[in-house]
C-alpha cells in the first residue's frame, strides 16, 4: 500500500498541514495562469497516494489528468503514452497513436495535451509512483516541470518513493517529504478506523507499533476484535504479522536479488535479541554471510536502495518497520536457520548470552537445559544490556514448560525491560503471566513490577493496591522487596493526595538486615515522590557522615511518617541524617530520598544538590527508567529555589525522557512544572498548553498533586494578567479546607496566591480565613518563604493602614533571609501599589523600582510590565509608555482598558483598582472617546493589536 489510509468519502487527510499547504500553493500558481510542479516523496504506507488523490478531487480550476503506465510495458515513452490516453479518455477522443518518441521534446507535451483539452483552463497532471515510469517518460516530465511553457501553463503533481526522490530527472523540482504521522494525527485516524472506544493502553501500544505509518495502523485496526481494542482480551502477538508488513513494504524488498534478501534476513536476525540497539554487528552479519556462501557485496543493492546503511561497524535498517519486514516476511523455518547460523559464528566464550539467545531463537519447542543456560548467562553482574537480559529471560520463559518457573522468568524479563525504559515491552511480558497460578513469592514480584509500571504510567490508585498486595505477598520471604513495594505504594498515595494511605504504606514493619555495602550496582526499582518543602535546621557547610548504626531506610521512613503526622520537629533528626549521608552516597534511589528529606526540612539547596548528584549517577549508569523521575525532582527543587531557567531546562529534558520511557504520569508532572515556570515568565500560551497537557493525563490517572500544581500555575498566570476573579475561582476549591480540596503538600504553597486574588476580587472574608490557616502552617516552620508570605497576606487583609504598612515592611525584612527574588518582587509590587493608593508616591516609586529590577532579573516580563504601569501612575517618567494609540491614555485609563479587554466587568475592575463602579464607567467613556471605539469588543481588539505588535488603527 502506497497511499495513506482513509476512511469514508471524500478522502480525508490526517495531519499533513505543511504538505497540504504545498499542494494548495501549486493550485494558486495555476490560478494565476502560471505553470508549476510539486514532487511528493514518502516511504510506503505514509500517504503520498492519498494526498495526490485529495488534490485531484479538490482541483476545480481545470481538467485533471491521472495516468499510470500499463505493467510490463517495456516501450520507451510508455508513461507519456498512458498520459495521452488518459487525456483522450477524459474528453472522449480517439486514443493517440504511439507518436511520442525520438525527436520529441518536453516542449511538445503541453501542445499534445492541448489537442485533447482545447479550453483555456490549465490542466493538473497527477502521476502516482512516477519512479515506476520508463526513463524517457520521467525525463520528459522532469524537463516539462523545470521549463514551463508560459503560453500553455501546466500543473504537475508527482509522487515518488523516498529513496528515489533525488534522481537527476527531478533535480530542482519543489520537493515535499512525508514523514510519519504524529500522535495526534495517528490517534484521529485510529478513532475513525475503529469507530469504537479504544482502551488507553491499547491505543498507546498500537501507535507505538505503527510508528506513525497509516498503512500499518490500518492493518492493526482491521486485525483486532472489539474486545481486544477495548482491552478486555489480550492482544495477539506479534501485533503486526509478516503478511501485513510485506503488503506494505514488500515492494521495497521484492526486487532485490535473492542473496541480498538472504543477507538482509541475517542482519535482521542479528538485531532481534536487542531491537533497540543501534543496528546489528556488521562483523557478525558478514561472518554468517560468508559461512552461508554469500558474497558480502550482496549487501550493496540494499544500500543503493537505501534499505540499510553499513558504516563498517553496524548494519542499520532505514526503519524498524523495514527490519521487521525483512525478518517476518520469510517462513519461520528460514528465520530459525538464520539464528542457528548466527549462533555458530558467534564466539561463545566472549559473547555467551548472544550465542545462547540465537540458539534459543532457533529452537522449536521447550528446552529446559537451554532455558537454564539463558537465565544463568543473564544474571546480574554479567556484561550485557538490560534489554538483552530481558530478551534472554523472556525467551527462556518460552522454552520453559513449568508454569511457575515460566511466570517468574517473564516477571524478571518485564522488570529488566522496565528498568531499561521500555515500559510497553514490560507490560506485554506481564500480560503473558495473567493466566498462570503462582505462589506468593512469584505473584508478589509480578504485582511489584505491575504496580511500578502503573505508578509511572497509569491510575495511581491501581498502582497503590498492586504494590500493597506485592508487599503482603513478599513480606515473609523477601523483606527487601516488600519494603521497596511499600515505599512505591507510599509514592502512589502521595501522587493521589491521600495522606492516610501514605501513612498506611509507611506503617512500621520489620526491616531487612542492613547490608555492609549500601551501594547498589543494578538500577533501583523505585523512586520516591518529591515532598513539600519544610523549614528546619540550617544548612551545615560540612555535615558529618552519620554512624553506620543508623539505617537510612528506617530514618527516611520514620522521619517522613512523623512529618506526615504533623510532628515536624520530631521528624527533623532522622531526616537530617538522611540528608547528611547523601554527600557521600552514590545510590540514586537514596539520593532521591535525601532530596525529599531536604525539602521536608526546608533545606532547598540541599535538595537541589542531592537531586543533581542523583542525576549524575543515573546518567553515568544509563538508568533510563529512573532518569525521568530524577529530572522531575530536580526541576521541582529548582523551581522552589527560584532557579526558573534551570527548572525549565531540566523539566524539558525530563519531559522528553519520560516520553521515551513511556512514563506519562512523570510527563504530566514535568508539564505542571513547566506551566509554573511559564506563569513566572508570563507565557500565557505556554501555561495553557502545559497545564492542559498535565491535567489531561492527571485526571484519569488520579494525580491530584499534578492537578493542583497545574491549577496553581493557571491561577498565577491569571493574577499576572490582572484577572483576580478567575484566579480566585481556580484556587478557591483547591485551598479551602474539607473534602475535594487540593493536594495536602501543595495547597498551602498556593494559598498566598489565593489570598491576593480573593482580596482583589472583594472576597475579604474568605481571604481572612485563609490567612489564619496559613499562619498555623507557617508556624510549624514548613517553608522558608512562608514567614514573609504570611506578613504579605496579613498586610493585604489588614484593617488599618498602620497595620498593613508594618506587615509589608516586616515581610520585606523576612524576604532578605529567605532568598526568593520573585516572591520578594511580588511583595514589593503589592506594597508599591498600596503606597500609591495612600498618596505616598515617593515611597511607592522606590518599592516599584526595586520590584521592576527584580522581575526583569527573574525573566518575568509581564510582571515587570505591570510594575511599569504602576510606576507611570506615580508620575515616574522613566517608565516607558505603551506604543501606538494606547499612549494617549492616562495610567488609570490604561489599567481599565486592559482589564476590560481581558473580559472584566465594571464591577470587577472597580474591585481590582479600589475605586467605585461609577468611576470606572466615567474613565471607560473617556477611553472609548480617545481611542475612537464604540464597544468593548472593539476595545479588546485594539488592545490586543497594540500589545502584540500589531498595526494601530
Coordinates of C-alpha atoms in Angstrom, one line a residue, residues 13 48 84 136 161 184 205 668 840 859:
X13 CA -6.1 13.5 5.3
X48 CA 1.6 10.1 -0.8
X84 CA -2.1 11.0 -23.5
X136 CA 12.4 8.6 -21.2
X161 CA 9.2 6.6 -3.4
X184 CA -2.5 13.4 17.4
X205 CA 0.6 0.3 22.0
X668 CA 2.4 15.1 33.5
X840 CA 2.7 58.3 49.1
X859 CA 12.8 36.9 33.5

